[in-house]
């Protein structure tokens, strides 16, 4: 399985955001995870299109845009235009998830679908082979720096088993509470796209990226 690190810039120092993105890029991260929050689907508000457009100038890495917004259909085109390479929306927030997937694909972007900790894996069954990536949230979405919820690790195992049984090679991304000390067990559970915010941007960023990648090899 092709393992990919996707540092979440939610935990970056925004006064030097471009510089920190370059740092994770040069240290070997392949994706940049960009969390967009609307203050409705999740309690907090983060950043949106202008920030994505601006940081698009500092790296060619894959922009892994995670949209935590109600009725995501409203903004797919804007995120594609701003520079997203992949757009992951929440199943719980979409009236017609398949229509959102189709919209993302029609713009030539990779589609991802995500579930919150309390949403069962079975809700994803209609979409397993319709998306390039499935994001299993391992904390309640909305904030960085929370602790990994162990039951969500079990959901990753359950999903990987279903995908394997059906011969589907969709990526499984894990987001929330991932650090060096639990990374191996998350990979063993079947995740192959790893998001980390505080695990990467707190302390020595380049060192953190290299340590993550060493375990992911
Ligand atoms: C939370 C976001 C995450 C967040 C993860 O809603 O989706 O991407 O940045 O942060 P850590 O890795 O600190 O838990
Ligand atoms: Zn995220």
CSV table of C-alpha atoms and ligand atoms in Angstrom, one decimal:
chain,number,residue,atom,x,y,z
A,1,UNK,CA,0.0,0.0,0.0
A,2,UNK,CA,1.1,3.5,-0.9
A,3,UNK,CA,1.5,5.5,2.3
A,4,UNK,CA,1.2,9.2,2.2
A,5,UNK,CA,1.7,11.9,4.9
A,6,UNK,CA,-0.7,14.8,4.8
A,7,UNK,CA,0.4,17.5,7.4
A,8,UNK,CA,-2.6,19.5,8.6
A,9,UNK,CA,-1.8,23.2,8.4
A,10,UNK,CA,-4.5,23.9,11.1
A,11,UNK,CA,-1.6,23.6,13.6
A,12,UNK,CA,0.8,25.7,11.6
A,13,UNK,CA,2.0,29.2,12.6
A,14,UNK,CA,0.0,31.4,10.3
A,15,UNK,CA,2.4,34.3,10.6
A,16,UNK,CA,4.8,32.2,8.6
A,17,UNK,CA,2.4,29.8,6.8
A,18,UNK,CA,4.2,29.8,3.4
A,19,UNK,CA,7.5,29.0,5.0
A,20,UNK,CA,6.1,26.2,7.1
A,21,UNK,CA,4.4,24.6,4.1
A,22,UNK,CA,7.8,24.8,2.2
A,23,UNK,CA,9.4,23.1,5.2
A,24,UNK,CA,7.0,20.1,5.2
A,25,UNK,CA,7.2,19.9,1.4
A,26,UNK,CA,11.0,19.8,1.4
A,27,UNK,CA,11.1,17.3,4.2
A,28,UNK,CA,9.1,14.8,2.1
A,29,UNK,CA,5.3,15.3,2.8
A,30,UNK,CA,3.4,14.5,-0.4
A,31,UNK,CA,0.0,16.1,0.6
A,32,UNK,CA,-0.9,19.3,2.4
A,33,UNK,CA,-4.1,18.8,4.5
A,34,UNK,CA,-6.2,22.0,4.5
A,35,UNK,CA,-9.2,22.0,6.9
A,36,UNK,CA,-12.0,24.3,6.0
A,37,UNK,CA,-14.7,24.9,8.8
A,38,UNK,CA,-17.9,26.8,8.5
A,39,UNK,CA,-19.0,27.3,12.2
A,40,UNK,CA,-22.1,25.3,11.5
A,41,UNK,CA,-21.2,21.7,10.6
A,42,UNK,CA,-18.4,22.1,13.3
A,43,UNK,CA,-18.3,24.7,16.0
A,44,UNK,CA,-15.2,26.5,14.8
A,45,UNK,CA,-14.3,28.6,11.7
A,46,UNK,CA,-10.9,28.2,10.1
A,47,UNK,CA,-10.0,29.6,6.6
A,48,UNK,CA,-11.2,29.3,3.1
A,49,UNK,CA,-10.6,30.0,-0.6
A,50,UNK,CA,-8.3,33.1,-0.4
A,51,UNK,CA,-5.9,31.3,1.9
A,52,UNK,CA,-5.8,28.2,-0.4
A,53,UNK,CA,-5.3,30.4,-3.4
A,54,UNK,CA,-2.4,32.2,-1.7
A,55,UNK,CA,-0.5,29.1,-0.5
A,56,UNK,CA,-1.0,27.5,-3.9
A,57,UNK,CA,2.0,29.6,-5.0
A,58,UNK,CA,4.5,28.1,-2.5
A,59,UNK,CA,4.1,24.4,-3.4
A,60,UNK,CA,3.2,21.9,-6.1
A,61,UNK,CA,2.2,19.2,-3.5
A,62,UNK,CA,-1.3,17.7,-3.6
A,63,UNK,CA,-3.8,20.0,-1.8
A,64,UNK,CA,-5.9,17.6,0.3
A,65,UNK,CA,-8.8,19.9,1.2
A,66,UNK,CA,-11.1,18.6,4.0
A,67,UNK,CA,-14.3,20.6,4.0
A,68,UNK,CA,-16.3,20.5,7.2
A,69,UNK,CA,-19.2,22.5,5.9
A,70,UNK,CA,-22.9,22.1,5.6
A,71,UNK,CA,-24.3,21.5,2.1
A,72,UNK,CA,-20.8,21.2,0.6
A,73,UNK,CA,-22.2,21.3,-3.0
A,74,UNK,CA,-22.4,25.1,-2.7
A,75,UNK,CA,-18.6,25.4,-2.6
A,76,UNK,CA,-17.1,22.6,-4.7
A,77,UNK,CA,-16.4,24.8,-7.7
A,78,UNK,CA,-14.8,27.5,-5.5
A,79,UNK,CA,-12.4,25.1,-3.9
A,80,UNK,CA,-11.5,23.6,-7.2
A,81,UNK,CA,-10.7,27.0,-8.6
A,82,UNK,CA,-8.8,28.0,-5.5
A,83,UNK,CA,-6.3,25.2,-6.1
A,84,UNK,CA,-7.6,22.0,-4.4
A,85,UNK,CA,-6.4,18.7,-5.9
A,86,UNK,CA,-8.6,16.6,-3.8
A,87,UNK,CA,-11.8,17.6,-2.0
A,88,UNK,CA,-13.1,15.5,0.9
A,89,UNK,CA,-16.6,16.4,2.2
A,90,UNK,CA,-18.7,15.0,5.1
A,91,UNK,CA,-21.3,12.4,4.4
A,92,UNK,CA,-23.4,13.8,7.2
A,93,UNK,CA,-23.4,17.3,5.7
A,94,UNK,CA,-24.5,16.4,2.1
A,95,UNK,CA,-28.0,16.1,0.9
A,96,UNK,CA,-27.0,14.0,-2.1
A,97,UNK,CA,-23.4,12.6,-1.5
A,98,UNK,CA,-23.3,11.0,-5.0
A,99,UNK,CA,-24.0,14.4,-6.6
A,100,UNK,CA,-21.2,16.0,-4.7
A,101,UNK,CA,-18.8,13.2,-5.8
A,102,UNK,CA,-19.9,13.7,-9.4
A,103,UNK,CA,-19.4,17.4,-9.2
A,104,UNK,CA,-15.8,17.0,-7.8
A,105,UNK,CA,-15.0,14.6,-10.6
A,106,UNK,CA,-16.5,16.8,-13.3
A,107,UNK,CA,-13.9,19.4,-12.2
A,108,UNK,CA,-11.1,16.9,-12.7
A,109,UNK,CA,-10.4,16.6,-8.9
A,110,UNK,CA,-10.1,13.6,-6.7
A,111,UNK,CA,-13.1,13.0,-4.4
A,112,UNK,CA,-13.1,12.0,-0.8
A,113,UNK,CA,-15.9,11.3,1.6
A,114,UNK,CA,-15.6,11.5,5.4
A,115,UNK,CA,-17.5,10.2,8.4
A,116,UNK,CA,-17.4,11.6,12.0
A,117,UNK,CA,-16.6,9.3,14.9
A,118,UNK,CA,-20.3,8.4,15.7
A,119,UNK,CA,-21.3,7.6,12.0
A,120,UNK,CA,-21.0,3.9,11.3
A,121,UNK,CA,-18.9,2.5,8.5
A,122,UNK,CA,-22.0,0.9,6.9
A,123,UNK,CA,-23.2,4.4,5.9
A,124,UNK,CA,-20.3,4.5,3.5
A,125,UNK,CA,-21.2,1.3,1.6
A,126,UNK,CA,-22.8,3.0,-1.4
A,127,UNK,CA,-19.7,5.1,-2.1
A,128,UNK,CA,-16.8,2.7,-1.5
A,129,UNK,CA,-15.8,2.5,-5.2
A,130,UNK,CA,-17.1,5.9,-6.1
A,131,UNK,CA,-14.4,8.0,-4.4
A,132,UNK,CA,-10.6,8.0,-4.4
A,133,UNK,CA,-10.4,8.3,-0.7
A,134,UNK,CA,-12.4,7.7,2.5
A,135,UNK,CA,-11.6,9.8,5.5
A,136,UNK,CA,-12.3,8.2,8.9
A,137,UNK,CA,-12.3,11.0,11.5
A,138,UNK,CA,-10.6,9.8,14.7
A,139,UNK,CA,-11.6,12.8,16.7
A,140,UNK,CA,-14.7,15.0,16.6
A,141,UNK,CA,-14.0,17.3,13.7
A,142,UNK,CA,-13.5,21.0,14.6
A,143,UNK,CA,-10.2,21.4,16.5
A,144,UNK,CA,-6.6,20.2,16.4
A,145,UNK,CA,-4.8,18.7,19.3
A,146,UNK,CA,-7.4,16.3,20.5
A,147,UNK,CA,-6.8,12.7,21.6
A,148,UNK,CA,-7.3,9.8,19.2
A,149,UNK,CA,-10.5,7.8,19.8
A,150,UNK,CA,-9.6,4.1,19.9
A,151,UNK,CA,-13.1,2.9,18.6
A,152,UNK,CA,-12.4,4.9,15.4
A,153,UNK,CA,-9.3,2.8,14.9
A,154,UNK,CA,-11.6,-0.2,14.9
A,155,UNK,CA,-13.7,1.5,12.2
A,156,UNK,CA,-10.5,1.7,10.0
A,157,UNK,CA,-10.0,-2.1,10.4
A,158,UNK,CA,-13.6,-2.7,9.6
A,159,UNK,CA,-13.5,-0.6,6.5
A,160,UNK,CA,-10.2,-2.0,5.2
A,161,UNK,CA,-11.6,-5.5,5.6
A,162,UNK,CA,-14.6,-4.6,3.5
A,163,UNK,CA,-12.5,-2.9,0.8
A,164,UNK,CA,-10.2,-6.0,0.6
A,165,UNK,CA,-13.1,-8.4,0.4
A,166,UNK,CA,-14.5,-6.5,-2.5
A,167,UNK,CA,-11.2,-5.9,-4.2
A,168,UNK,CA,-11.4,-2.1,-3.9
A,169,UNK,CA,-8.2,-0.2,-3.5
A,170,UNK,CA,-9.6,3.1,-2.2
A,171,UNK,CA,-7.3,5.1,0.1
A,172,UNK,CA,-8.2,5.3,3.7
A,173,UNK,CA,-7.2,8.5,5.4
A,174,UNK,CA,-7.1,9.0,9.2
A,175,UNK,CA,-7.4,12.4,10.8
A,176,UNK,CA,-7.2,13.4,14.4
A,177,UNK,CA,-4.8,12.6,17.3
A,178,UNK,CA,-2.2,10.9,15.2
A,179,UNK,CA,1.3,11.1,16.7
A,180,UNK,CA,4.5,9.1,16.4
A,181,UNK,CA,3.5,6.8,19.2
A,182,UNK,CA,0.3,5.6,17.7
A,183,UNK,CA,1.1,5.8,14.0
A,184,UNK,CA,2.2,2.2,13.6
A,185,UNK,CA,-1.0,0.8,15.0
A,186,UNK,CA,-3.0,3.1,12.7
A,187,UNK,CA,-1.1,1.9,9.6
A,188,UNK,CA,-1.6,-1.7,10.8
A,189,UNK,CA,-5.3,-1.0,11.0
A,190,UNK,CA,-5.3,-0.3,7.3
A,191,UNK,CA,-5.0,3.5,6.9
A,192,UNK,CA,-2.6,4.7,4.2
A,193,UNK,CA,-3.1,8.5,4.1
A,194,UNK,CA,-2.0,10.0,7.4
A,195,UNK,CA,-3.1,13.4,8.6
A,196,UNK,CA,-1.3,15.0,11.5
A,197,UNK,CA,-1.5,18.6,12.7
A,198,UNK,CA,0.1,19.0,16.1
A,199,UNK,CA,2.2,15.9,15.6
A,200,UNK,CA,4.0,17.7,12.7
A,201,UNK,CA,3.8,21.5,13.4
A,202,UNK,CA,4.7,21.4,17.1
A,203,UNK,CA,8.5,21.3,17.6
A,204,UNK,CA,11.0,20.7,14.8
A,205,UNK,CA,8.7,20.4,11.7
A,206,UNK,CA,11.2,18.9,9.3
A,207,UNK,CA,12.4,16.3,11.9
A,208,UNK,CA,8.8,15.4,12.7
A,209,UNK,CA,8.0,14.8,9.0
A,210,UNK,CA,11.1,12.6,8.6
A,211,UNK,CA,10.2,10.6,11.7
A,212,UNK,CA,6.6,10.0,10.5
A,213,UNK,CA,7.9,9.0,7.0
A,214,UNK,CA,10.4,6.6,8.5
A,215,UNK,CA,7.6,4.7,10.2
A,216,UNK,CA,5.4,4.8,7.1
A,217,UNK,CA,8.0,3.2,4.8
B,1,LIG,C1,-9.9,18.4,12.9
B,1,LIG,C2,-9.1,18.5,11.6
B,1,LIG,C3,-7.8,17.9,11.6
B,1,LIG,C4,-6.8,18.5,12.6
B,1,LIG,C5,-6.0,17.4,13.2
B,1,LIG,O1,-11.2,18.7,12.7
B,1,LIG,O2,-9.9,17.8,10.6
B,1,LIG,O3,-7.2,17.9,10.3
B,1,LIG,O4,-6.0,19.5,12.1
B,1,LIG,O5,-5.2,17.9,14.2
B,1,LIG,P1,-4.4,16.9,15.1
B,1,LIG,O6,-3.5,16.1,14.3
B,1,LIG,O7,-3.6,17.9,16.0
B,1,LIG,O8,-5.3,16.1,15.9
B,2,LIG,ZN1,-8.9,17.5,8.6
